[in-house]
XYZ file of C-alpha atoms in Angstrom:
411
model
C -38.851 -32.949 59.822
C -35.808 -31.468 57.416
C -32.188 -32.535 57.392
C -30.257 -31.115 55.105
C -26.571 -31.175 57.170
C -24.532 -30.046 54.764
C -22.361 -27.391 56.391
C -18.784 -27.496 55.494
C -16.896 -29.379 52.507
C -18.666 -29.527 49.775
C -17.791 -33.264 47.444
C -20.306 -32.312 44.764
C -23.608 -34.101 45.578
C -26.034 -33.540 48.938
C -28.428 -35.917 49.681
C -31.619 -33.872 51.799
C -34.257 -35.870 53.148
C -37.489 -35.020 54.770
C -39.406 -37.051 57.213
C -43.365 -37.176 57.663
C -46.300 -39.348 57.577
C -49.633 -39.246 55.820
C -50.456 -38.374 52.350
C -48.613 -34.816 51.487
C -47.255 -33.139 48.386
C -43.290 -32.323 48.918
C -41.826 -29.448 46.707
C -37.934 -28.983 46.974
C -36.273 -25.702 45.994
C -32.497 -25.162 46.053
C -32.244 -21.193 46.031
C -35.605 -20.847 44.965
C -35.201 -23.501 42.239
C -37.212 -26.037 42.249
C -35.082 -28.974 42.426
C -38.283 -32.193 42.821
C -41.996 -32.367 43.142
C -42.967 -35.660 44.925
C -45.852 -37.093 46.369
C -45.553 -40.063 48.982
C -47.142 -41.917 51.792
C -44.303 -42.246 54.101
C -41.057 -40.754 53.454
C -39.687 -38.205 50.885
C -35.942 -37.840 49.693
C -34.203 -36.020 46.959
C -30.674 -36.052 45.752
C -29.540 -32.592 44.834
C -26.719 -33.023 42.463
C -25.068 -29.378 42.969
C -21.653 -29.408 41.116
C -20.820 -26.150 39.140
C -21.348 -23.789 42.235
C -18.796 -22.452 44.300
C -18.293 -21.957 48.319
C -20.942 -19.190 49.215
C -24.058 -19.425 51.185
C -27.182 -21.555 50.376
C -30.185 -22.451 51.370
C -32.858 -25.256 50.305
C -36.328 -24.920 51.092
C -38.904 -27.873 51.312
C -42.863 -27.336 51.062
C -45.107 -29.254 52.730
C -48.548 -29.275 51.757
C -51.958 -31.377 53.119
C -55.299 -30.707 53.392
C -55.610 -29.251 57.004
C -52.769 -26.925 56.959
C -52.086 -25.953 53.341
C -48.779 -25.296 51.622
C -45.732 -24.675 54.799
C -42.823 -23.854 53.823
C -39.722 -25.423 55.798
C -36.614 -23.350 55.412
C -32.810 -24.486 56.107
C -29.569 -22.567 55.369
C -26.145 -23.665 54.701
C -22.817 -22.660 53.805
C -19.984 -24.300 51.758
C -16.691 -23.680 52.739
C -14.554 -25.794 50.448
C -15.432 -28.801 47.938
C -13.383 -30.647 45.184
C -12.653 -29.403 42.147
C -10.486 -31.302 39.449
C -8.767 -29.743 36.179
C -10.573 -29.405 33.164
C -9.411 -30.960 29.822
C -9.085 -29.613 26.717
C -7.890 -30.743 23.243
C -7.331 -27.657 20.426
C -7.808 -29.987 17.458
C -5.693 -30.130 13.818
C -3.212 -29.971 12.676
C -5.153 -27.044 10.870
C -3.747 -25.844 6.971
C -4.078 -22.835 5.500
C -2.666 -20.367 2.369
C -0.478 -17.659 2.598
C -2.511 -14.169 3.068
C -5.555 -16.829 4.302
C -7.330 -17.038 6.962
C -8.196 -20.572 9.306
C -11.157 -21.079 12.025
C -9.833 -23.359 14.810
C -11.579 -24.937 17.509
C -11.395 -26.474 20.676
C -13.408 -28.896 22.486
C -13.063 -29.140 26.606
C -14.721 -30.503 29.467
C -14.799 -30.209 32.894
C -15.647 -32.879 35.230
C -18.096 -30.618 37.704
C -20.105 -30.208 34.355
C -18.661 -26.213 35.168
C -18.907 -23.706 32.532
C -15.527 -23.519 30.821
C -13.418 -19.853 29.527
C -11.191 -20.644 26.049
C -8.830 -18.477 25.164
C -5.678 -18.743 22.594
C -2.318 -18.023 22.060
C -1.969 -17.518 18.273
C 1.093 -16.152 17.890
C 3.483 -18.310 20.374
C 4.292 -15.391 22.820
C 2.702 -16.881 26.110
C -0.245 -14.618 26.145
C -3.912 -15.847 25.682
C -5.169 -12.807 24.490
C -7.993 -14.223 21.975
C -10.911 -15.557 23.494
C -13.635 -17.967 22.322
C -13.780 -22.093 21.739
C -13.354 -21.188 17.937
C -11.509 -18.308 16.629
C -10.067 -17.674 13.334
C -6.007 -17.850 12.469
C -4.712 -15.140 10.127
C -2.033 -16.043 7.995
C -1.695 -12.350 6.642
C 1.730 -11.335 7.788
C 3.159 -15.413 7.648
C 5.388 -16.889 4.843
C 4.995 -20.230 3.614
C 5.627 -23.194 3.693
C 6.019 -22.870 7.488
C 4.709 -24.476 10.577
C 3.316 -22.362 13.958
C 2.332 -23.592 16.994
C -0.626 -22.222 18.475
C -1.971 -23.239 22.342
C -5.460 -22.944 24.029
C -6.610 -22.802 27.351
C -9.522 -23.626 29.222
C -10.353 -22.219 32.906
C -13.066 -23.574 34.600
C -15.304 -21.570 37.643
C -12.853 -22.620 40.332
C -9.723 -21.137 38.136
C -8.267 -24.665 37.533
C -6.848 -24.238 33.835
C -5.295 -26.985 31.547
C -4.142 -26.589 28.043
C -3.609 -27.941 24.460
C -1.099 -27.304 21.546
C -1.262 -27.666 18.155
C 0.218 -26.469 14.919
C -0.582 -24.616 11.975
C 1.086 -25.228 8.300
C 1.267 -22.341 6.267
C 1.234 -23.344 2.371
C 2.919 -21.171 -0.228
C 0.469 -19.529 -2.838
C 2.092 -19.281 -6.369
C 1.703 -15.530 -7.495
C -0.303 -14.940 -10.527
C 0.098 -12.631 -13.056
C -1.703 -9.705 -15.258
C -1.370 -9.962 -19.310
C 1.616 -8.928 -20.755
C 1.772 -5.556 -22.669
C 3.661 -4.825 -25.848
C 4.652 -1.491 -27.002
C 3.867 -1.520 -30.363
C 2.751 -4.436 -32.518
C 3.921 -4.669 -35.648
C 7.118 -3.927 -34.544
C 10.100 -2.917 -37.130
C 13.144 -5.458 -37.028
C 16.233 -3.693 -35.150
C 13.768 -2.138 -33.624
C 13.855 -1.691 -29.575
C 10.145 -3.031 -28.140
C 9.166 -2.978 -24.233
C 7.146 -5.722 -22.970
C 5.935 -5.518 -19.101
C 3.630 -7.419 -16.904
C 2.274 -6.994 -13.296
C 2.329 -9.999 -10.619
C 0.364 -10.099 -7.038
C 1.224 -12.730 -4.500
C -0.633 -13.025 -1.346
C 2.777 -13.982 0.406
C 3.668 -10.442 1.194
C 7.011 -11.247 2.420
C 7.648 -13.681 -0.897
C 10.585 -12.206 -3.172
C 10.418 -12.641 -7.160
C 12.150 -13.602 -10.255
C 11.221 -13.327 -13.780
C 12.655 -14.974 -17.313
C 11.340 -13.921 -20.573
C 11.360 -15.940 -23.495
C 11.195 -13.665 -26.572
C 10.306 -16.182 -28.725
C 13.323 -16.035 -31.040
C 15.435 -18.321 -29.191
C 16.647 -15.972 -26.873
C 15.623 -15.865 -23.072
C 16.701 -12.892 -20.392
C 16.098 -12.288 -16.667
C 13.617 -9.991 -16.092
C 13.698 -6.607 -13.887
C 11.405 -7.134 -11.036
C 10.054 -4.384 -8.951
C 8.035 -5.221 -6.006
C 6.711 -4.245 -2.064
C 5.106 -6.506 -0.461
C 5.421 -8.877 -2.659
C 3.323 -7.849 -5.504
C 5.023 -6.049 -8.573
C 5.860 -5.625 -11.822
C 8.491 -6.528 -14.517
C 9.157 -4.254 -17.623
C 12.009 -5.204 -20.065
C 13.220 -4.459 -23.493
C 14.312 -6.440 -26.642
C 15.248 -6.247 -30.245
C 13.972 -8.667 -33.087
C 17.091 -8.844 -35.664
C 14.771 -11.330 -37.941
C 10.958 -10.575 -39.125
C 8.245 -12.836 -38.388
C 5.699 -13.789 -35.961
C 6.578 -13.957 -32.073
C 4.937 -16.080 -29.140
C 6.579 -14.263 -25.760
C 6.303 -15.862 -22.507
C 7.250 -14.632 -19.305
C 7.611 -16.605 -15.922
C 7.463 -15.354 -12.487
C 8.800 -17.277 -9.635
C 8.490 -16.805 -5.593
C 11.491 -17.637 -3.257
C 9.813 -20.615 -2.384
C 9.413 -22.114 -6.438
C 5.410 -20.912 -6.753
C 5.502 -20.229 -10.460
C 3.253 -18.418 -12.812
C 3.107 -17.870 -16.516
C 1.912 -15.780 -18.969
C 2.182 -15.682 -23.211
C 1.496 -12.848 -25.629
C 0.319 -14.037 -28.762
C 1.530 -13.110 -31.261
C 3.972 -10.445 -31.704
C 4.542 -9.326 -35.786
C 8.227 -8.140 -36.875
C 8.221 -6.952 -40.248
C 11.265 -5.880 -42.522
C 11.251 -2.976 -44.609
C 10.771 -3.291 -48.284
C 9.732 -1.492 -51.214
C 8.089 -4.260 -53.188
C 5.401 -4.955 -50.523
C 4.745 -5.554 -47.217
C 1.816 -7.365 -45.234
C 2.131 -7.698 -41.077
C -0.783 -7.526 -38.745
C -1.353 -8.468 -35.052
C -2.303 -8.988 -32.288
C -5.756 -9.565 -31.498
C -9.911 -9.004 -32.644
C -13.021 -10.506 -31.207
C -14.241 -13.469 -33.247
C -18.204 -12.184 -34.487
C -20.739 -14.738 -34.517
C -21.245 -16.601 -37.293
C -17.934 -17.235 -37.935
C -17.129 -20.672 -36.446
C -19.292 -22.717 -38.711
C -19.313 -25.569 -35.155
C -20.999 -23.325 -32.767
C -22.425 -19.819 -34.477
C -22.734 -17.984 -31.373
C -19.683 -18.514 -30.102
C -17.517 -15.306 -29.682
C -14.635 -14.032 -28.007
C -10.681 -13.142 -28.659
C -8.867 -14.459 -31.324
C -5.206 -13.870 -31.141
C -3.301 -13.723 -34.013
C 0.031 -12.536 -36.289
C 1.177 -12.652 -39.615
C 4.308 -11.091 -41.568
C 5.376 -11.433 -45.268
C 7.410 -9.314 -47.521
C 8.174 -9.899 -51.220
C 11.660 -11.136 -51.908
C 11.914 -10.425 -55.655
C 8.656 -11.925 -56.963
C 7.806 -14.378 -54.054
C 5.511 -13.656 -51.017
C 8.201 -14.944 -47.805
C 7.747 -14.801 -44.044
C 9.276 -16.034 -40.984
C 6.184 -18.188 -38.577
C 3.850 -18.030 -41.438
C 0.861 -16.948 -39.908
C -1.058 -18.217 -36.535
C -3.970 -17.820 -34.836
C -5.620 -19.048 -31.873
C -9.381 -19.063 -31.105
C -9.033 -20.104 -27.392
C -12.750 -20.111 -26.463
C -13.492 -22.981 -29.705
C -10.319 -25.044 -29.316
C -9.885 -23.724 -32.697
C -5.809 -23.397 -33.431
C -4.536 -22.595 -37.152
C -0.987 -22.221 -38.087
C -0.210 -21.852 -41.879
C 2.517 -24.191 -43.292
C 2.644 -23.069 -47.148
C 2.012 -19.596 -48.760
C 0.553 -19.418 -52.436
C 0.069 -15.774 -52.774
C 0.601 -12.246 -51.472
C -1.071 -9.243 -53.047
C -0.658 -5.794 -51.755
C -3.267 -2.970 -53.340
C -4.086 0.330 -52.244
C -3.531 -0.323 -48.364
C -5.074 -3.622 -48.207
C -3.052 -7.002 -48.176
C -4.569 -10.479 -49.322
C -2.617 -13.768 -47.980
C -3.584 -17.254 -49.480
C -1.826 -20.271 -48.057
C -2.507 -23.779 -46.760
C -2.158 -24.762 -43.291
C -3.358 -27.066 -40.505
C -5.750 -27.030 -37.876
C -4.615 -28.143 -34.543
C -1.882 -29.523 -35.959
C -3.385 -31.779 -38.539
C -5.034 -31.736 -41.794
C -4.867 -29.280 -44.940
C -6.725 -26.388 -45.284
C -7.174 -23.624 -47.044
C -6.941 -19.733 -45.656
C -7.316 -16.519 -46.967
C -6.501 -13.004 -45.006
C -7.070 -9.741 -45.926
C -5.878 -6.558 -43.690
C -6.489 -3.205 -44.452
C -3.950 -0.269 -42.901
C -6.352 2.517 -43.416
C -9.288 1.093 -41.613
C -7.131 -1.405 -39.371
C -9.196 -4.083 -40.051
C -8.661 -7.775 -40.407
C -10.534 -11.024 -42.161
C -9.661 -14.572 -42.015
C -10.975 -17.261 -43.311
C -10.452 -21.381 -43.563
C -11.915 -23.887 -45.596
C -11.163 -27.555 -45.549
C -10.344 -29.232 -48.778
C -13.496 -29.755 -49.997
C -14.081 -26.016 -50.169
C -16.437 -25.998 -46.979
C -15.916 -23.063 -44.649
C -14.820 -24.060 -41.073
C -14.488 -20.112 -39.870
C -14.851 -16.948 -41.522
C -15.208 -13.162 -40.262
C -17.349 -12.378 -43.157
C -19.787 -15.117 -43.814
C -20.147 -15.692 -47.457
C -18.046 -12.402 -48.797
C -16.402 -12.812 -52.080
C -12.281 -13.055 -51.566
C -11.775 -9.314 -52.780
C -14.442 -8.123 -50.205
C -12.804 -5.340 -47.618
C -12.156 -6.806 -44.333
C -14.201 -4.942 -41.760
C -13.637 -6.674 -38.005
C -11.628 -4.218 -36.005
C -7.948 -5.183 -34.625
C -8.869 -4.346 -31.316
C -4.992 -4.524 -29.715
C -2.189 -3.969 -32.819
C -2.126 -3.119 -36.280
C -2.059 -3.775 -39.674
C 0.418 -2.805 -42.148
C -0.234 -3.358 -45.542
C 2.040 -1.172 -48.023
């Protein structure tokens, strides 16, 4: 015999049993499932633990199999009508962090107590609308300013429609813009002489606002004229060098919310107008190998700017000269100037000066206007060469590395 009695409310686990004597195989099946395959002398029983279905119709089906009358099947039907069904839970996690213009996965974790398949969905923007579904979905800070905080909620809905729900918040961190290199107009540059600088900025806050301050080097500083949409922009200014010599300009961006960036231009010459002799060059060339005597085949940009004149019968200039080998760590600035000679468009410099800030050594540069081409070379004091552009060169050898961004004036 078969009871399964079931009709009715449904708490979440049957018990069926089945009834018989001798030695037969049992197979139960729960809508053709096969819920337990037993063998036993006496009595058979199997608890069918049915939690995740809903009211409907059902039936459970129990095999009965010996060696006289083979396999007979023993059908029952049921129906549910009602059961219990409690709320899901649900947490949504965090808090959760992410940049301006970025992008955050959050997930949730949930559980329901019928061990019922669960439906997430979020409300990402705070409107009261699940309208993105999944357990984890991603956050888009594209269109948010930070630093700011927004709550977002999920909810969980398990197979009887019970829901529940969980809040949590996102902080959206300000991203400090960055910024292009800054152009120059002309370099050298004649003093009284009007020269435009400009730079571009991007800032993945697309609702940030910008200011900008130039230092021009010569003690002077200005606000900058900032055009922007969306946050990303530009800044183009003017300004007028009433004193020769060589320039470092820096310019500074900063976002509504104090995200700063900076960027230099190295090194800008102003030369003065004379008719006993003139030397100026800038701004840049690419270092060739060979010519740090530390590492030979190291390369790269070397920024750099000189500008003398004669006054009377002695070489003078404002800054010296300076250059800057950023990919050696290799940083001269000259502190005395022995000589200045100025022949047939070429000008040769000879000075001491210090590397990195320390020490004595000895330089020599040689520019040519016609070609536009630049040497330099440094020897400590023991006459040992520490860089040079033309490896082993007498002094009155032409320079021949190309000023890739600038000039040279020699006249």
């Amino acid at each position: 015999s078969f009871d399964p009695d079931i009709d009715g409310y449904w708490h979440g686990l049957y018990t069926f049993d089945a009834f018989g004597t001798g030695q037969h195989s049992y197979k139960w099946e729960f809508n053709e499932a096969i819920l337990t395959l037993s063998i036993d002398g006496n009595v058979v029983y199997s608890n069918a633990d049915l939690r995740g279905h809903l009211t409907g119709n059902y039936s459970v089906s129990l095999t009965l199999q010996d060696i006289n009358s083979g396999a007979v099947p023993i059908l029952k039907s049921f129906a549910v009508t009602s059961y219990d069904n409690n709320p899901p839970t649900v947490s949504a996690g965090g808090q959760y962090s992410v940049n301006e213009g970025g992008s955050v996965q959050v997930s949730a974790n949930g559980n329901d107590p019928e061990n019922g398949p669960l439906a997430y969905a979020w409300d990402l923007d705070n409107n009261g609308s699940f309208e993105t579904s999944g357990q984890s979905v991603n956050f888009s800070a594209t269109n948010l300013d930070g630093p700011s905080s927004h709550i977002i909620t999920v909810r969980v809905t398990d197979n009887g429609g019970l829901t529940s729900t969980s809040q949590t918040t996102v902080n959206v961190v300000n991203v400090a813009p960055t910024m292009g290199l800054i152009n120059i107009s002309a370099n050298p540059v004649l003093v009284n002489t009007s020269v435009t600088a400009s730079a571009s900025f991007t800032d993945p806050g697309i609702l940030d606002t910008h200011t900008a301050v130039w230092d021009w080097g010569d003690g002077t500083t200005a606000n900058g004229t900032v055009t922007e949409t969306n946050g990303s922009g530009s800044i183009t200014d003017s300004h007028i060098y009433t004193n020769s010599g060589v320039y470092t300009i820096t310019l500074t961006v900063t976002d509504k919310d104090g995200g700063q960036a900076t960027q230099t231009f190295q090194y800008l010459s102003v030369y003065n107008p004379t008719s006993q002799g003139l030397f100026s060059a800038g701004q840049k060339y690419i270092s060739p190998t060979g010519a740090y005597t530390q590492n030979t085949s190291l390369t790269g940009n070397v920024q750099f700017g000189l500008s003398y004149k004669y006054q009377g019968t002695v070489p003078t200039g404002n800054r010296q000269f300076s250059m800057d080998f950023n990919s050696a760590n290799f940083h001269f600035n000259a502190t005395t100037i022995t000589s200045l000679v100025i022949s047939n468009d070429i000008g040769t410099l000879k000075g001491l000066g210090t590397v990195n800030g320390s020490g004595t050594y000895n330089f020599l540069v040689t520019g040519s206007e016609t070609n536009n081409t630049i040497r330099i070379q440094i020897k400590d004091q023991s006459e040992l060469v520490v860089y040079d552009t033309q490896p082993n060169a007498t002094d009155t050898t032409d320079p021949i590395t190309p000023v890739t961004a600038g000039k040279v004036l020699a006249h």
